[in-house]
Coordinates of C-alpha atoms in Angstrom, one line a residue:
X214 CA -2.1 52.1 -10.9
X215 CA -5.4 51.6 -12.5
X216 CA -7.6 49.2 -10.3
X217 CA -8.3 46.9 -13.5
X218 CA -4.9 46.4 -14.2
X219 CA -4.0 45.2 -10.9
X220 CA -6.8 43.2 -10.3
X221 CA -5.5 41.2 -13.7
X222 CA -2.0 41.2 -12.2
X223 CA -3.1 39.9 -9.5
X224 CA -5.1 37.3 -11.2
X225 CA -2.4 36.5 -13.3
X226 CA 0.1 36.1 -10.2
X227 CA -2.0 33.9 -8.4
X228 CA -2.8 31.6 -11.7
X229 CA 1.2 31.2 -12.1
X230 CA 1.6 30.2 -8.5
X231 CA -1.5 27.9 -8.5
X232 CA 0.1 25.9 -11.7
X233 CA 3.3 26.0 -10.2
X234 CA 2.4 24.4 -6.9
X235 CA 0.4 22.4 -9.3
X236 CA 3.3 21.1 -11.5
X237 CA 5.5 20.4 -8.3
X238 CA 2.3 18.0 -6.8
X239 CA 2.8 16.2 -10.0
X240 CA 5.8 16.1 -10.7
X241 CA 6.0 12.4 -10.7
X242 CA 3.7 11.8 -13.2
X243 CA 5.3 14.2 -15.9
X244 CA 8.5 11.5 -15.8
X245 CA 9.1 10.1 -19.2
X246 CA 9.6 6.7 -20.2
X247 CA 13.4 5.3 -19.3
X248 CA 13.7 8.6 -16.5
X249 CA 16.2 6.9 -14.2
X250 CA 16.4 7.9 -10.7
X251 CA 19.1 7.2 -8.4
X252 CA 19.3 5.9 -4.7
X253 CA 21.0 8.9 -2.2
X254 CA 23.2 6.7 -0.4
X255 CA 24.3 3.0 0.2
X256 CA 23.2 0.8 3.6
X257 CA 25.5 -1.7 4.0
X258 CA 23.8 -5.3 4.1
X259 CA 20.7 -4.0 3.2
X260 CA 18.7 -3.7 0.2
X261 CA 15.9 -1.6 -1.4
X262 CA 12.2 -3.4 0.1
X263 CA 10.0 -1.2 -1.5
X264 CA 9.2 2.5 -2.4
X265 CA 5.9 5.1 -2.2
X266 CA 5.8 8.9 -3.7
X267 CA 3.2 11.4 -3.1
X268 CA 4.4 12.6 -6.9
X269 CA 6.9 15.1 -5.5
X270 CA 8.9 13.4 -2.9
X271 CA 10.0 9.8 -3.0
X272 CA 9.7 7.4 -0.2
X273 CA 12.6 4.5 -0.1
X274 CA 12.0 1.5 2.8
X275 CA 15.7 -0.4 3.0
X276 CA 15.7 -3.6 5.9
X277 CA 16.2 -1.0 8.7
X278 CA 16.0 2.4 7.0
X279 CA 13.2 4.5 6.0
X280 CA 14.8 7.8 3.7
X281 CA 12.8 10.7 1.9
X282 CA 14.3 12.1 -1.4
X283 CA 13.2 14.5 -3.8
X284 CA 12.5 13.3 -7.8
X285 CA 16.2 13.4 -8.4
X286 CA 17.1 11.5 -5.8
X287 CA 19.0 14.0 -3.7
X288 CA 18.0 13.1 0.1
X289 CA 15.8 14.8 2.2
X290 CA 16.0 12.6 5.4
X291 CA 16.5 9.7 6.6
X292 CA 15.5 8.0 10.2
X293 CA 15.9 4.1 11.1
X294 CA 12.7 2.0 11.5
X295 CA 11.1 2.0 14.1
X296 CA 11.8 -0.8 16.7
X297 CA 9.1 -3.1 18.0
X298 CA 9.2 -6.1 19.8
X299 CA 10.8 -8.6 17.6
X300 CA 14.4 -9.7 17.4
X301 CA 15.0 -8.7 13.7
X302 CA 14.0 -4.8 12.0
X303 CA 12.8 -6.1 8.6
X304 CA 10.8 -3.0 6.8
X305 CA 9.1 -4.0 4.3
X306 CA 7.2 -2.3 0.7
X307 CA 5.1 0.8 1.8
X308 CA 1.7 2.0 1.0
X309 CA 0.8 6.0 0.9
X310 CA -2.7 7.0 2.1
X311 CA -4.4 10.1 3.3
X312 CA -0.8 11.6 3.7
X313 CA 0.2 9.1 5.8
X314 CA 3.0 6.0 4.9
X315 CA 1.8 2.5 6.3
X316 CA 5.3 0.5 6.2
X317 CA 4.7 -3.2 6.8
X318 CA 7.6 -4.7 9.5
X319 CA 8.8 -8.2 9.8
X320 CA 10.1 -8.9 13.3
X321 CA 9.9 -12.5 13.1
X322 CA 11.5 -15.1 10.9
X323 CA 10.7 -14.4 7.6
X324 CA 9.6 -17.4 5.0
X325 CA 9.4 -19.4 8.3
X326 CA 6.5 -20.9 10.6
X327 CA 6.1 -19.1 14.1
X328 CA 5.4 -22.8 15.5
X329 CA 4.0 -21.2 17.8
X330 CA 5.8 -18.7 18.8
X331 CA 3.9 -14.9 18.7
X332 CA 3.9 -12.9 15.9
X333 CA 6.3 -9.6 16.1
X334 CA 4.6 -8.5 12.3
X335 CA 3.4 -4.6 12.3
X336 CA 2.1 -2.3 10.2
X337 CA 4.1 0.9 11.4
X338 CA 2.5 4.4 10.2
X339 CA 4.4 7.6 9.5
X340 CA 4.0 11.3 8.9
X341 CA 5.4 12.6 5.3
X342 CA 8.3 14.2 7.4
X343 CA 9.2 10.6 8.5
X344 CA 7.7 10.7 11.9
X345 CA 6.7 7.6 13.2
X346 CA 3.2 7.7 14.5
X347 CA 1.7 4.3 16.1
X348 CA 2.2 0.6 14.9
X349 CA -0.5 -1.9 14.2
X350 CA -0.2 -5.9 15.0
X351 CA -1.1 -8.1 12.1
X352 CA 0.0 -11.8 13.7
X353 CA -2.0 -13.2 10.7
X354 CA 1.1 -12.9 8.5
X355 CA 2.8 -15.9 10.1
X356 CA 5.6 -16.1 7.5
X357 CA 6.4 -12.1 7.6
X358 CA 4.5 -9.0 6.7
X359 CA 6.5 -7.7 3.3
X360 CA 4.0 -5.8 0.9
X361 CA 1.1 -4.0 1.3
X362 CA -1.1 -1.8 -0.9
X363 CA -4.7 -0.1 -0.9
X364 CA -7.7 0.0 -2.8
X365 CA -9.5 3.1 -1.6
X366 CA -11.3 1.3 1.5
X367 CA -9.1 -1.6 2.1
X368 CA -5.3 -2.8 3.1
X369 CA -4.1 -5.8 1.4
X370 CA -0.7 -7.2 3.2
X371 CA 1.3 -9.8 2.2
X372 CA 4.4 -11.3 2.7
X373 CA 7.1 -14.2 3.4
X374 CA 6.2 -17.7 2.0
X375 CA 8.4 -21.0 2.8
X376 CA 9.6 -22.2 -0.6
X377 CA 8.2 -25.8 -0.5
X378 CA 4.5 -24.5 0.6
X379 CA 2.5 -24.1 -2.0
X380 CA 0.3 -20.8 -3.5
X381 CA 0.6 -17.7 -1.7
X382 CA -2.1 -15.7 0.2
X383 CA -3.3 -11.4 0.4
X384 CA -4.5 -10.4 3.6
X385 CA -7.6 -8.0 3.3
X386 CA -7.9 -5.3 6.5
X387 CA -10.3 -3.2 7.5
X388 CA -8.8 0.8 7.6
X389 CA -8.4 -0.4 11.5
X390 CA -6.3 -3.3 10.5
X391 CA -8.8 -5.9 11.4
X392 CA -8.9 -9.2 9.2
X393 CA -11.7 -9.1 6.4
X394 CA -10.8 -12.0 4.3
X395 CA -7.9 -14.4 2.9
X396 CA -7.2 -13.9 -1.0
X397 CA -5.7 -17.7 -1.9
X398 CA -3.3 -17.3 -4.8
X399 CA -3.0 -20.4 -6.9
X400 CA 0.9 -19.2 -8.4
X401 CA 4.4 -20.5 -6.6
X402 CA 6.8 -18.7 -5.4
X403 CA 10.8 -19.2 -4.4
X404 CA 10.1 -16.4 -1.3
X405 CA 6.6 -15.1 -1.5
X406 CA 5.6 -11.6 -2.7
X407 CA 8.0 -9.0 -1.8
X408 CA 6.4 -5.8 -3.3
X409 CA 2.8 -5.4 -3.9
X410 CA 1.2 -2.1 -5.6
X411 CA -2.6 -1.9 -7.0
X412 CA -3.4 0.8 -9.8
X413 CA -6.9 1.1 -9.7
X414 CA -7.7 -2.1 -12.2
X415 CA -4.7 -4.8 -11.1
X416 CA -2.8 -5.7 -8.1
X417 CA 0.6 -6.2 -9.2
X418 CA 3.2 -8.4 -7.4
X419 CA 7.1 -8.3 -7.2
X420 CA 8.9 -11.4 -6.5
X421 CA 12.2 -13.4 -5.9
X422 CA 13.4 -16.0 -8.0
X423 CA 15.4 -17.5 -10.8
X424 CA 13.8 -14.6 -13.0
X425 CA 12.7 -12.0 -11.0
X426 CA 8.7 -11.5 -12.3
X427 CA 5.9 -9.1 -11.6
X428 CA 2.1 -10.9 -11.0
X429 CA -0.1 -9.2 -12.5
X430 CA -3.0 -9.9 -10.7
X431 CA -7.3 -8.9 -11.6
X432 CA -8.6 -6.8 -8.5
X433 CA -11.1 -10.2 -8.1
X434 CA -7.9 -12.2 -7.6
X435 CA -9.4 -14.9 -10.2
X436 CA -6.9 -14.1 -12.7
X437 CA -3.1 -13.5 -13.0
X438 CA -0.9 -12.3 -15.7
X439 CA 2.9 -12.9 -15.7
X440 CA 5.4 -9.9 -16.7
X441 CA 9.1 -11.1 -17.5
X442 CA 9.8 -7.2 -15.3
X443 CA 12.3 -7.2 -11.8
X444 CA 9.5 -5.7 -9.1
X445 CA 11.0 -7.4 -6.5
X446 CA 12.4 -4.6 -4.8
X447 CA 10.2 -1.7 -5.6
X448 CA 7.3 -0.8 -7.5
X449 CA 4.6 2.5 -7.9
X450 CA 1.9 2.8 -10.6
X451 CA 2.0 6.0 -13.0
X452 CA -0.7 7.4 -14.8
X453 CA -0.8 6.2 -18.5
X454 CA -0.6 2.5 -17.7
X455 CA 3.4 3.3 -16.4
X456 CA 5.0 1.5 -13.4
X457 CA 8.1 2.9 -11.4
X458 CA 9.8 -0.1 -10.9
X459 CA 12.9 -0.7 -8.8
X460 CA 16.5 -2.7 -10.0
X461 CA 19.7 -2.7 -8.3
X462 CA 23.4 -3.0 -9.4
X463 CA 27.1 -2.6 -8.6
X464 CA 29.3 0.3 -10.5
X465 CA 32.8 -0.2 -11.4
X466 CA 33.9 0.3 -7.6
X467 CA 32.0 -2.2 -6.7
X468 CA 29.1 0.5 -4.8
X469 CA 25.9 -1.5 -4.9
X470 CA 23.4 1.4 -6.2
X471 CA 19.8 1.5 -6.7
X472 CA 17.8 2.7 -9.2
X473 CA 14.0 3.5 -10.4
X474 CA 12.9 3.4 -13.9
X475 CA 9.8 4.2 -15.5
X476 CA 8.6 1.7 -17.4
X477 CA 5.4 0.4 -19.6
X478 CA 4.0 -3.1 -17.7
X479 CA 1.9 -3.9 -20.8
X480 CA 4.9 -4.3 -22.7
X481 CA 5.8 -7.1 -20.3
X482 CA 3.4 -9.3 -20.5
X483 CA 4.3 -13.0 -21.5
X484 CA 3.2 -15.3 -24.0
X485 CA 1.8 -18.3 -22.1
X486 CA 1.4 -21.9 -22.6
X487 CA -0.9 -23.3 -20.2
X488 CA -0.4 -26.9 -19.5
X489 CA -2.6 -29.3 -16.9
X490 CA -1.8 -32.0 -15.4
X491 CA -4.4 -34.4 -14.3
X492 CA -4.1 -36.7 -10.8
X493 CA -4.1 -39.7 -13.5
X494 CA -1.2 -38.1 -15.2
X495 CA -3.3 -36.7 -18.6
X496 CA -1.7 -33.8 -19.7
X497 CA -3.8 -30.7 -21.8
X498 CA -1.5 -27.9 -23.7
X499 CA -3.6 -25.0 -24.3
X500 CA -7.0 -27.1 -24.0
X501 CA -5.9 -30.0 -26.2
X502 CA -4.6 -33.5 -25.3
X503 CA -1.3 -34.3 -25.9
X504 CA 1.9 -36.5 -25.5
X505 CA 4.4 -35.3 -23.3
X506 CA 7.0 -36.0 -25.9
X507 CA 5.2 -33.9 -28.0
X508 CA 4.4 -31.0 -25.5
X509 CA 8.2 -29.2 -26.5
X510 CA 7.1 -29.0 -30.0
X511 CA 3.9 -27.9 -29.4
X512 CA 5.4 -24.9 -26.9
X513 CA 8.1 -23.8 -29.5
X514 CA 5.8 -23.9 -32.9
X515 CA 3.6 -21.8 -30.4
X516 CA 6.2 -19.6 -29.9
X517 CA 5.1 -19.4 -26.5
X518 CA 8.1 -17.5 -23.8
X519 CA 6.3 -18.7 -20.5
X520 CA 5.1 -22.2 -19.6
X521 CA 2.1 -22.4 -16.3
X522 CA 1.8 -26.1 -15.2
X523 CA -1.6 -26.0 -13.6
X524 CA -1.8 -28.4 -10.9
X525 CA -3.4 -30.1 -7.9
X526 CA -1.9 -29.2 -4.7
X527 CA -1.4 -33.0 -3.8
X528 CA 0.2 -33.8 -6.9
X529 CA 2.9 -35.8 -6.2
X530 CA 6.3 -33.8 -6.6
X531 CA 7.3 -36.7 -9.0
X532 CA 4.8 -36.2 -11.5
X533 CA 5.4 -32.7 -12.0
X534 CA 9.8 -33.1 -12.2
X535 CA 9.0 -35.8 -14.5
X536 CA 6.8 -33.4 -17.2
X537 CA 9.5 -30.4 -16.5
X538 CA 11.9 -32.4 -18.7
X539 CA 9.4 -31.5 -21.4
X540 CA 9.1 -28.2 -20.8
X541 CA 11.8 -25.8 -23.1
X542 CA 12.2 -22.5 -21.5
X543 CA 10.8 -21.0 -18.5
X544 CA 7.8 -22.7 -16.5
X545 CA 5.9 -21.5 -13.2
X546 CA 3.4 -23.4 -11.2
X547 CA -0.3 -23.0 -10.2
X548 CA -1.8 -25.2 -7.6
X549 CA -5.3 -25.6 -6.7
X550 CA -7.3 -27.1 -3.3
X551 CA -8.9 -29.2 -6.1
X552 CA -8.4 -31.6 -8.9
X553 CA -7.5 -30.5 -11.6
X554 CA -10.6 -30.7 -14.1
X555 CA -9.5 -31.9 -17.9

């Protein structure tokens, strides 16, 4: 064979195999809009906490399962968490770095005060085969590590929240899990933040409630978005502003099932009405006085679809049931450390 043309064979074999090794790295990325993929198996009194991909294989964290699939779902493997000290296994929503998975574990009560008591909250770390490696303490989650994410130098955990406490807080960590700093969070929450991903720009937060949202939340933590999207159970950024986001169900045999869609965030976003309420009771819609009998008026001309009560946290509770009466529609609150200024 002439020496040219098998040097361009060769060249030509070796181009295919790099973009074929190429496509398969990426795989992830190439999903289209409404791609569905399904959960490999059922776990009985558990649920989906949270999911990572390194954009061919996808990583599912269940209460006390940790499985790895490929992009159709089809499983791989599947190993139960890894025990530590606390009474209760509770993994929590992953984060993928350097080839490693960092699972955040609950192993005390979560949405509950330790009173005391120590903290059994980890950050366990696992190969991409699913072989646990070492576990780090992080007792500063007193109400349950949950969620966790990562910037490109720092871990941001976060976690259970008692319903009647108000705001919610992000841990910043060090690469060595040591504390940097406490993020303060001014929106409430039924059961704090449950998932947590970051996409370069926003941090975005899945929680429980009456409606399920996503916070969409600046990488300064000064300002927050809301998304009418279920994240609460798993979500991982795309390129081209797309989120993988996680949703459960039950099929006609009554098998609960879980799936992950690609969706657009942007598309999400709500329409908000932004209402304060001042510790003498005056009441701003949108930066203008007003009436609270005129506030449901001025929410539906508006044609707003979210309402944020902005509030001080020593409000008294009365004050704010009293306005909700007012309210049409869906409403969320934001408490400050601080009167609120009108």
């Amino acid at each position: 064979m002439n020496k040219h043309l098998f040097r361009l064979l060769a060249v030509t074999a070796l181009a295919i195999c790099v973009n074929i090794s190429f496509a398969a790295e990426n795989a992830l990325a190439c999903l289209t809009s409404g791609s569905c993929i399904i959960s490999p198996a059922e776990y009985p009194k558990e649920h989906l906490q949270g999911i990572e991909s390194c954009n061919r294989y996808i990583y599912w964290v269940f209460s006390k399962h940790l499985v790895k699939t490929d992009l159709s779902g089809q499983l791989i493997r599947q190993i139960p968490l890894h025990k530590e000290a606390g009474k209760r296994i509770h993994g929590g929503s992953p984060v993928l770095v350097e080839r490693k998975l960092y699972v955040p574990y609950c192993g005390s009560g979560f949405n509950a005060a330790l009173n005391g008591k120590p903290s059994h909250n980890y950050v366990q770390v696992y190969d991409l085969d699913l072989n646990y490696i070492k576990s780090y303490p992080v007792p500063e989650l007193e109400y349950g590590a949950g969620a966790m994410s990562f910037d490109g130098k720092s871990f941001f955990i976060t976690g259970g929240r008692p319903a009647d406490l108000p705001g919610n807080e992000i841990f910043e960590y060090s690469r060595d899990f040591k504390l940097l700093k406490k993020h303060k969070l001014a929106f409430n929450t039924f059961k704090g933040i449950q998932t947590l991903a970051f996409d370069g720009k926003y941090f975005y937060a899945g929680c429980y409630g009456g409606e399920y949202w996503t916070y969409r939340i600046s990488s300064d933590f000064k300002r927050v978005d809301y998304l009418d999207l279920s994240g609460c159970i798993g979500l991982k950024p795309l390129p081209d502003k797309r989120m993988l986001a996680g949703k459960s169900g039950v099929d006609s045999t009554g098998r609960v099932y879980t799936t992950l869609a690609v969706v657009k965030p942007e598309q999400y976003l709500m329409r908000i009405a932004v209402v304060q309420l001042g510790a003498d009771g005056g009441i701003f819609c949108n930066g203008k006085p007003v009436a609270a009998n005129r506030l449901r008026n001025m929410i539906l001309n508006g044609k707003y679809n979210l309402t944020v009560v902005r509030c001080a946290e020593n409000t008294p509770l009365k004050k704010v049931v009293d306005l909700q009466q007012f309210i049409p529609g869906k409403f969320i609150l934001e408490f400050s450390d601080q009167e609120v200024d009108l």
